[in-house]
């Protein structure tokens, strides 16, 4: 589907997942034409985009591997040929947990490749078009693990914490062009990713709010940061974790 020219366009990496889907729906409700990204699951991205259109929103889908610089650039060039991408939500990320003493090189590099290198591969080509438009919103999804650490996740915490420094620096570089860059750091959020590691009794022990967050709660924060109302919020790491950090 071709974007409606009058709408600002937003790209959500990992938009076919549970959290990504909620973010896509929230952005569409806020008036964006949403580009739903999937990696190897274009059919899931198609489904999210179709659901948005059925609800009266504007959306399309795409799929590419954010760890591959060349493939990502080619995909973004094709999208940019249709117009500026005004907002990007770097939501793509993976877990591959192990204690660092037993972590393989592959586990370390794979997690960092997606969250950190993917952030660069996706965001960098969008910056100059945003600057020419004098408007841009960059939101990267981190984790409470990057703020307080978590056993078995040195790779994940390192990748997400790196986004904090990169985002603060990027915000300083681009702020005069009407572009903001912020980080959202969720805690324990409902969905498949928490699995059996976080039974209800453990969540009550860990989270002062005594419950897991909802994808829609994170999505609402992301959508706000991508709105005109958030123009003076920049270079921030905003936790959404029920009081964990």
Rosetta silent file (secondary structure, phi, psi, omega in degrees, C-alpha in Angstrom):
SEQUENCE: XXXXXXXXXXXXXXXXXXXXXXXXXXXXXXXXXXXXXXXXXXXXXXXXXXXXXXXXXXXXXXXXXXXXXXXXXXXXXXXXXXXXXXXXXXXXXXXXXXXXXXXXXXXXXXXXXXXXXXXXXXXXXXXXXXXXXXXXXXXXXXXXXXXXXXXXXXXXXXXXXXXXXXXXXXXXXXXXXXXXXXXXXXXXXXXXXXXXXXXXXXXXXXXXXXXXXXXXXXXXXXXXXXXXXXXXXXXXXXXXXXXXX
SCORE:     score description
SCORE:     0.000 S_00000001
   1 L     0.000  134.469  179.278    0.000    0.000    0.000 S_00000001
   2 L   -83.630  138.587 -178.654    1.322    3.447   -0.901 S_00000001
   3 L   -62.284  145.530  173.453    1.482    5.997    1.878 S_00000001
   4 L   -77.215  119.863 -170.880   -1.066    8.800    1.882 S_00000001
   5 L   -55.889  -32.397 -175.552    1.078   11.891    1.182 S_00000001
   6 L   -73.689  -12.772 -178.664   -0.703   14.115    3.712 S_00000001
   7 L   -94.727  141.487  167.189    0.204   11.792    6.583 S_00000001
   8 L   -67.223  150.958 -175.506    3.504   11.688    8.380 S_00000001
   9 E  -112.606  138.632  179.301    5.148    8.289    8.047 S_00000001
  10 E  -128.314  134.203  175.237    6.523    6.145   10.866 S_00000001
  11 E  -106.106  128.310  178.527    8.667    3.016   10.605 S_00000001
  12 E  -118.023  107.845  176.581    8.483    0.518   13.457 S_00000001
  13 L   -74.572  147.544 -173.968   11.156   -2.172   13.420 S_00000001
  14 L    63.384   26.707 -176.077   10.005   -5.409   14.971 S_00000001
  15 L   -71.878  -10.424 -179.523    6.492   -4.138   14.347 S_00000001
  16 L   -87.039   -8.899  179.205    5.130   -7.621   13.779 S_00000001
  17 L   -83.319 -176.807 -175.668    5.699   -8.699   17.398 S_00000001
  18 H   -64.861  -53.123  179.572    3.414   -8.182   20.375 S_00000001
  19 H   -67.586  -43.595  179.610    4.905   -4.921   21.612 S_00000001
  20 H   -59.690  -40.142  178.502    5.685   -3.708   18.103 S_00000001
  21 H   -62.467  -43.326  178.664    2.116   -4.348   16.996 S_00000001
  22 H   -62.086  -40.224  178.338    0.749   -2.320   19.900 S_00000001
  23 H   -64.133  -43.438  179.180    3.118    0.527   18.996 S_00000001
  24 H   -59.283  -45.005 -179.547    2.019    0.401   15.350 S_00000001
  25 H   -63.928  -40.559 -179.092   -1.646    0.615   16.331 S_00000001
  26 H   -66.643  -40.419  178.102   -0.985    3.523   18.702 S_00000001
  27 H   -65.926  -40.712  177.889    0.944    5.474   16.061 S_00000001
  28 H   -62.893  -40.902  178.002   -1.785    4.869   13.494 S_00000001
  29 H   -64.475  -26.687  177.749   -4.377    6.105   15.983 S_00000001
  30 L   -85.147    2.947  173.583   -2.217    9.218   16.396 S_00000001
  31 L   103.452    4.986  178.156   -2.402    9.981   12.693 S_00000001
  32 L   -84.559  148.707  159.882    0.722    8.367   11.275 S_00000001
  33 E   -82.657  121.150 -170.647    0.958    6.211    8.196 S_00000001
  34 E  -103.662  130.523  173.357    2.721    3.224    9.749 S_00000001
  35 E  -101.316  108.563 -175.958    5.321    1.046    8.052 S_00000001
  36 E   -87.969  114.770 -177.952    5.211   -2.270    9.916 S_00000001
  37 E   -95.952  139.416  168.980    8.579   -4.009    9.764 S_00000001
  38 E  -129.723  158.831  177.738    9.184   -7.712   10.145 S_00000001
  39 L   -90.616  -79.216  178.635   12.408   -9.651    9.801 S_00000001
  40 L  -105.581   14.609 -173.859   11.567  -13.147    8.617 S_00000001
  41 L  -127.315   60.749 -179.905    7.852  -12.796    9.294 S_00000001
  42 H   -60.778  -33.962 -178.645    6.430  -10.626    6.529 S_00000001
  43 H   -63.807  -35.053  177.118    3.089  -12.404    6.857 S_00000001
  44 H   -70.327  -38.780  175.422    2.822  -11.244   10.478 S_00000001
  45 H   -64.108  -39.548  175.664    3.708   -7.690    9.455 S_00000001
  46 H   -58.159  -43.111 -178.352    1.079   -7.944    6.714 S_00000001
  47 H   -64.250  -41.477  179.027   -1.491   -8.994    9.313 S_00000001
  48 H   -63.955  -46.260  179.655   -0.682   -6.032   11.580 S_00000001
  49 H   -61.533  -41.130  179.499   -0.894   -3.589    8.675 S_00000001
  50 H   -64.228  -40.156  179.555   -4.186   -5.118    7.521 S_00000001
  51 H   -63.823  -38.323  177.796   -5.644   -4.839   11.031 S_00000001
  52 H   -64.050  -44.822  179.917   -4.702   -1.144   11.158 S_00000001
  53 H   -64.238  -37.612  179.054   -6.361   -0.504    7.811 S_00000001
  54 H   -63.057  -27.566  179.363   -9.481   -2.372    8.916 S_00000001
  55 L   -91.027    8.460  175.520   -9.708    0.026   11.857 S_00000001
  56 L    95.386    3.332  179.343   -9.524    3.030    9.550 S_00000001
  57 L   -90.434 -177.304 -178.194   -5.784    3.695    9.813 S_00000001
  58 E  -121.160  126.870 -176.076   -3.086    3.816    7.163 S_00000001
  59 E  -159.963  155.703  170.917   -0.345    1.180    7.053 S_00000001
  60 E  -142.471  172.772 -177.265    1.911   -0.944    4.906 S_00000001
  61 E  -128.271  157.865  176.500    4.378   -3.731    5.656 S_00000001
  62 E  -154.425  165.639  178.513    7.974   -4.568    4.812 S_00000001
  63 E  -146.035  131.152  172.832   10.616   -7.102    5.792 S_00000001
  64 L  -163.622  159.878 -178.510   14.406   -6.907    5.964 S_00000001
  65 L   -88.623  111.583 -175.888   17.233   -7.983    8.254 S_00000001
  66 L   -66.455  -16.506  179.258   18.331   -4.966   10.319 S_00000001
  67 L   -80.738  -12.278 -179.182   21.730   -6.578   10.949 S_00000001
  68 L  -100.084  107.163 -174.214   22.563   -6.478    7.228 S_00000001
  69 H   -60.686  -44.345 -177.606   23.640   -2.936    6.355 S_00000001
  70 H   -66.180  -45.065  179.685   23.310   -3.339    2.594 S_00000001
  71 H   -64.273  -42.560  179.865   19.916   -4.999    2.667 S_00000001
  72 H   -63.198  -44.792 -179.116   18.615   -2.445    5.154 S_00000001
  73 H   -61.869  -41.347  179.287   19.866    0.498    3.100 S_00000001
  74 H   -63.501  -41.635  179.458   18.247   -0.860   -0.052 S_00000001
  75 H   -65.778  -40.741  179.796   14.933   -1.335    1.739 S_00000001
  76 H   -69.554  -37.715  176.839   15.058    2.157    3.228 S_00000001
  77 H   -58.472  -40.946  178.791   15.978    3.719   -0.106 S_00000001
  78 H   -65.553  -40.719  178.651   12.847    2.170   -1.590 S_00000001
  79 H   -68.269  -40.993 -179.150   10.720    3.486    1.273 S_00000001
  80 H   -68.794  -22.940  176.818   12.293    6.948    1.112 S_00000001
  81 L   -63.742  -21.747  178.632   11.553    7.115   -2.597 S_00000001
  82 L   -91.897   -5.417  178.880    7.901    7.417   -1.558 S_00000001
  83 L   138.718  170.383 -179.428    8.612   10.255    0.870 S_00000001
  84 L   -63.339  141.724  167.867   10.220   11.177    4.170 S_00000001
  85 L   -96.760  112.292 -170.673    9.974    8.820    7.109 S_00000001
  86 L   -85.438  -21.769 -179.425    9.230   11.256    9.918 S_00000001
  87 E  -142.398  141.346  174.295    9.454    8.858   12.856 S_00000001
  88 E  -131.478  132.849  175.855   11.343    5.666   13.536 S_00000001
  89 E  -113.471  110.152 -179.942   10.800    3.341   16.461 S_00000001
  90 E   -85.086   87.538 -175.554   13.757    1.020   16.952 S_00000001
  91 L  -104.770  -14.319 -178.354   11.894   -1.835   18.570 S_00000001
  92 L   -62.810  132.968  178.627   13.689   -4.823   16.998 S_00000001
  93 L  -171.746  156.307  179.630   15.559   -6.851   19.588 S_00000001
  94 L  -137.251  158.167  170.245   16.211  -10.407   20.671 S_00000001
  95 L  -106.233  143.926  168.138   17.157  -12.344   23.778 S_00000001
  96 L  -150.905   79.346 -165.249   19.792  -15.077   23.842 S_00000001
  97 L   -83.032  144.891  172.878   20.395  -15.491   27.541 S_00000001
  98 L  -172.845  149.678  171.436   23.239  -17.210   29.351 S_00000001
  99 L   -58.810  143.091 -174.410   25.561  -16.406   32.255 S_00000001
 100 H   -59.367  -32.422  179.581   28.515  -14.527   30.820 S_00000001
 101 H   -61.585  -24.201 -179.758   30.915  -17.249   32.017 S_00000001
 102 H  -116.667   12.603 -176.773   29.160  -19.644   29.664 S_00000001
 103 L   -81.698  136.402  179.031   28.118  -17.244   26.909 S_00000001
 104 L   -85.323  160.806  173.978   29.314  -17.948   23.382 S_00000001
 105 H   -56.627  -40.871 -178.401   30.709  -15.386   20.961 S_00000001
 106 H   -62.206  -43.358  178.749   27.677  -16.025   18.773 S_00000001
 107 H   -62.069  -42.839 -179.813   25.243  -15.225   21.608 S_00000001
 108 H   -62.445  -52.512 -173.899   27.082  -12.010   22.432 S_00000001
 109 H   -70.695  -35.652 -176.853   27.347  -10.726   18.872 S_00000001
 110 H   -62.703  -44.782 -178.550   23.862  -11.811   17.736 S_00000001
 111 H   -67.674  -42.829  179.850   22.060   -9.836   20.426 S_00000001
 112 H   -69.343  -35.693  178.753   24.217   -6.744   19.945 S_00000001
 113 H   -58.142  -44.455 -176.207   23.930   -6.967   16.159 S_00000001
 114 H   -71.968  -54.047 -172.370   20.134   -6.696   16.276 S_00000001
 115 H   -74.494  -41.744 -173.298   19.641   -4.064   18.976 S_00000001
 116 H   -95.387  -55.950  178.701   22.685   -1.831   18.493 S_00000001
 117 H   -64.856  -35.131  175.783   23.930   -2.287   14.944 S_00000001
 118 H   -60.982  -40.195  175.770   20.323   -2.502   13.787 S_00000001
 119 H   -55.756  -46.862 -179.523   19.681    0.882   15.413 S_00000001
 120 H   -67.152  -48.025 -176.617   22.491    2.429   13.353 S_00000001
 121 H   -58.599  -36.916 -176.731   21.613    0.676   10.092 S_00000001
 122 H   -83.909  -43.683 -170.716   17.984    1.813   10.296 S_00000001
 123 H   -77.795  -41.222 -172.223   18.296    5.269   11.832 S_00000001
 124 H   -56.789  -45.094 -178.661   21.318    6.750   10.051 S_00000001
 125 H   -67.822  -16.165 -176.273   19.811    6.819    6.515 S_00000001
 126 H   -89.425  -12.244 -169.584   16.664    8.557    7.821 S_00000001
 127 H   -68.972  -48.744 -177.829   18.386   11.500    9.505 S_00000001
 128 H   -65.349  -41.196  173.624   19.061   13.836    6.581 S_00000001
 129 H   -60.394  -38.720  175.207   15.530   13.452    5.135 S_00000001
 130 H   -61.280  -44.023 -178.272   14.163   14.229    8.625 S_00000001
 131 H   -62.005  -40.182  178.498   16.448   17.268    8.832 S_00000001
 132 H   -65.644  -32.151  178.250   15.202   18.537    5.471 S_00000001
 133 H   -80.244  -11.290 -177.781   11.628   18.128    6.715 S_00000001
 134 L    59.585   30.632  176.479   12.533   19.978    9.948 S_00000001
 135 L  -157.105  135.863  175.113   10.728   17.273   11.889 S_00000001
 136 E  -165.947  146.276  175.884   11.774   13.900   13.230 S_00000001
 137 E  -132.886  121.317  178.164   11.037   11.528   16.066 S_00000001
 138 E  -120.118  118.092  178.702   13.458    8.748   17.004 S_00000001
 139 E  -125.622  124.887  178.101   12.400    6.410   19.783 S_00000001
 140 E  -112.227  134.960 -178.220   14.467    3.387   20.729 S_00000001
 141 E   -92.329  116.391  179.925   13.042    0.630   22.909 S_00000001
 142 L  -104.979 -139.843 -177.228   15.487   -0.410   25.614 S_00000001
 143 L  -164.158  151.702  172.954   14.888   -2.373   28.818 S_00000001
 144 L   -59.423  -24.132  178.005   15.022   -2.053   32.577 S_00000001
 145 H   -61.814  -29.218  178.575   17.877   -4.583   32.274 S_00000001
 146 H   -74.429  -19.762 -178.376   20.007   -1.783   30.804 S_00000001
 147 H   -93.705  -36.470 -174.978   19.350    0.343   33.888 S_00000001
 148 H  -122.595   -8.089 -177.034   19.742   -2.176   36.711 S_00000001
 149 L    81.673  162.483  177.101   21.259   -5.271   35.063 S_00000001
 150 L  -158.979  129.961 -179.002   19.878   -8.787   34.999 S_00000001
 151 L   -58.685  135.564  179.406   21.608  -12.099   35.517 S_00000001
 152 L    85.947    2.364 -175.775   22.081  -14.000   32.288 S_00000001
 153 L  -130.829   39.161  177.437   21.652  -10.907   30.138 S_00000001
 154 H   -61.764  -36.604  179.202   25.018   -9.181   29.902 S_00000001
 155 H   -66.858  -47.472 -178.253   24.687   -9.188   26.117 S_00000001
 156 H   -66.053  -45.215  179.732   21.137   -7.808   26.149 S_00000001
 157 H   -64.047  -39.676  178.719   21.858   -5.216   28.855 S_00000001
 158 H   -63.806  -45.271 -178.869   25.005   -4.092   27.034 S_00000001
 159 H   -62.701  -44.954 -177.705   23.187   -3.694   23.728 S_00000001
 160 H   -72.748  -38.792  178.174   20.313   -1.759   25.240 S_00000001
 161 H   -63.594  -33.884  177.892   22.503    0.417   27.482 S_00000001
 162 H   -62.118  -31.475  177.464   24.525    1.411   24.424 S_00000001
 163 H   -63.513  -29.905 -178.656   21.339    2.835   22.936 S_00000001
 164 H   -64.252  -50.097  179.858   21.126    5.239   25.860 S_00000001
 165 H   -66.109  -41.533  179.856   24.468    6.891   25.105 S_00000001
 166 H   -62.061  -41.089 -178.262   23.932    6.825   21.360 S_00000001
 167 H   -67.052  -42.735  179.384   20.513    8.440   21.752 S_00000001
 168 H   -63.042  -39.899  178.036   21.749   11.217   24.025 S_00000001
 169 H   -68.332  -43.404 -179.483   24.520   12.052   21.560 S_00000001
 170 H   -62.832  -38.312  179.082   22.176   11.886   18.566 S_00000001
 171 H   -60.101  -40.939  178.706   19.711   14.203   20.288 S_00000001
 172 H   -65.585  -34.963 -178.383   22.419   16.838   20.675 S_00000001
 173 H   -71.502  -34.468 -167.453   23.343   16.515   17.004 S_00000001
 174 H  -111.119   -4.823 -172.418   19.828   16.808   15.593 S_00000001
 175 H   -59.369  -36.743 -176.797   17.825   18.932   18.042 S_00000001
 176 H   -69.326  -10.431  179.901   18.235   22.179   16.077 S_00000001
 177 H   -99.305   10.954 -179.290   16.531   20.505   13.111 S_00000001
 178 L    79.820   21.262 -177.294   13.314   19.775   15.002 S_00000001
 179 E  -111.245  131.840  175.423   14.317   16.162   15.636 S_00000001
 180 E  -112.511  151.774  176.949   14.061   14.466   19.008 S_00000001
 181 E  -136.881  121.625 -177.733   15.683   11.211   20.109 S_00000001
 182 E  -139.386  164.359  178.555   14.543    9.385   23.209 S_00000001
 183 E  -120.937  137.789  171.327   14.623    5.944   24.796 S_00000001
 184 E  -111.588  126.624 -175.558   11.756    4.030   26.357 S_00000001
 185 E  -117.994   91.246 -179.735   12.896    1.358   28.819 S_00000001
 186 E   -71.893  155.763  170.622   10.125   -1.122   29.665 S_00000001
 187 L   -94.787 -131.943 -179.836   10.228   -3.501   32.588 S_00000001
 188 L   -81.115  116.178 -176.012    8.282   -6.768   32.672 S_00000001
 189 E  -117.535  137.922 -179.984    5.612   -6.539   29.977 S_00000001
 190 L   -55.022  145.558  177.025    2.855   -9.059   29.311 S_00000001
 191 L   138.681 -178.075 -174.738    3.381  -11.364   26.356 S_00000001
 192 L   -63.740  -28.555 -172.999    5.295  -14.353   25.093 S_00000001
 193 L   -67.663  -26.388  179.906    8.707  -12.911   25.943 S_00000001
 194 L   -79.682  -28.950  172.064    8.236  -13.175   29.714 S_00000001
 195 H    48.419 -141.196 -177.825    7.238  -16.847   29.402 S_00000001
 196 H   -84.111   -5.834 -177.471    7.795  -19.086   32.386 S_00000001
 197 H   -71.951  -19.404 -175.760   10.608  -16.906   33.767 S_00000001
 198 L  -130.828   72.028  173.828    8.155  -14.540   35.409 S_00000001
 199 L   -64.944  161.256 -174.974    5.299  -16.370   37.140 S_00000001
 200 H   -53.562  -38.379 -177.992    2.802  -14.101   38.946 S_00000001
 201 H   -67.619  -34.153  178.369    4.405  -14.615   42.356 S_00000001
 202 H   -71.876  -37.882  177.891    7.818  -13.553   41.058 S_00000001
 203 H   -61.287  -41.567  179.499    6.354  -10.481   39.365 S_00000001
 204 H   -63.130  -32.879  178.633    4.753   -9.453   42.672 S_00000001
 205 H   -73.657  -37.082 -172.053    8.133   -9.745   44.359 S_00000001
 206 H   -86.874  -32.338 -169.575   10.051   -7.809   41.697 S_00000001
 207 L  -109.904  118.323  178.215    7.625   -5.079   40.687 S_00000001
 208 L   -54.174  -33.720  177.453    6.352   -2.538   43.220 S_00000001
 209 L   -72.151  -11.114  175.834    3.160   -2.215   41.135 S_00000001
 210 L    62.147   30.488  174.444    2.782   -6.016   41.617 S_00000001
 211 L  -158.162  161.180  171.789    1.837   -6.669   38.011 S_00000001
 212 L   -78.243  151.838  174.575    3.320   -6.863   34.559 S_00000001
 213 E   -75.399  167.059  179.439    2.884   -3.899   32.269 S_00000001
 214 L  -107.250  141.755  176.783    0.692   -4.017   29.209 S_00000001
 215 H   -51.818  -36.652 -178.777    1.976   -3.530   25.656 S_00000001
 216 H   -64.530  -29.544  179.106   -0.622   -0.802   25.182 S_00000001
 217 H   -69.927  -40.782  175.837    0.884    1.160   28.085 S_00000001
 218 H   -66.813  -42.976 -178.203    4.308    1.169   26.449 S_00000001
 219 H   -61.097  -37.407  179.885    2.768    1.950   23.072 S_00000001
 220 H   -63.924  -38.804  177.886    0.954    4.987   24.473 S_00000001
 221 H   -66.459  -45.177  178.967    4.249    6.413   25.730 S_00000001
 222 H   -60.266  -45.292 -178.874    5.970    5.802   22.396 S_00000001
 223 H   -62.697  -38.220  177.112    3.097    7.411   20.485 S_00000001
 224 H   -63.271  -44.394 -179.855    3.241   10.461   22.741 S_00000001
 225 H   -63.789  -22.874  178.643    6.987   10.844   22.175 S_00000001
 226 L   -90.411    0.414 -176.362    6.325   10.756   18.430 S_00000001
 227 L   -92.238  168.785  174.838    3.702   13.486   18.637 S_00000001
 228 H   -63.307  -31.379 -176.317    3.952   17.257   18.264 S_00000001
 229 H   -65.300  -19.174 -177.069    3.183   17.595   21.975 S_00000001
 230 H   -99.779   21.856 -173.019    6.543   15.971   22.855 S_00000001
 231 L   -62.381  -24.173 -177.256    8.690   18.415   20.873 S_00000001
 232 L  -103.663    9.365  174.341   10.633   19.573   23.976 S_00000001
 233 L   -98.750  113.634 -172.807   11.298   16.085   25.350 S_00000001
 234 L  -149.613  145.019  176.564   14.713   15.107   24.059 S_00000001
 235 L    64.140   29.850 -176.912   17.701   12.930   25.033 S_00000001
 236 L  -106.169  147.787  169.224   15.692   11.163   27.729 S_00000001
 237 E  -110.071  110.112 -173.407   15.640    7.568   28.960 S_00000001
 238 E  -107.973  114.909  177.459   12.115    7.037   30.245 S_00000001
 239 E   -78.786  143.834  172.662   11.428    3.951   32.328 S_00000001
 240 E  -138.048   84.856 -164.113    8.043    2.270   32.205 S_00000001
 241 L  -142.440   14.897  177.825    8.481   -0.499   34.706 S_00000001
 242 L    67.233   17.232  177.835    6.000   -0.251   37.575 S_00000001
 243 L    98.711   11.433 -178.552    8.638    1.166   39.898 S_00000001
 244 L   -69.318  -28.392 -177.552   11.425   -1.373   39.344 S_00000001
 245 L  -147.385    0.000    0.000   14.011    1.364   38.645 S_00000001
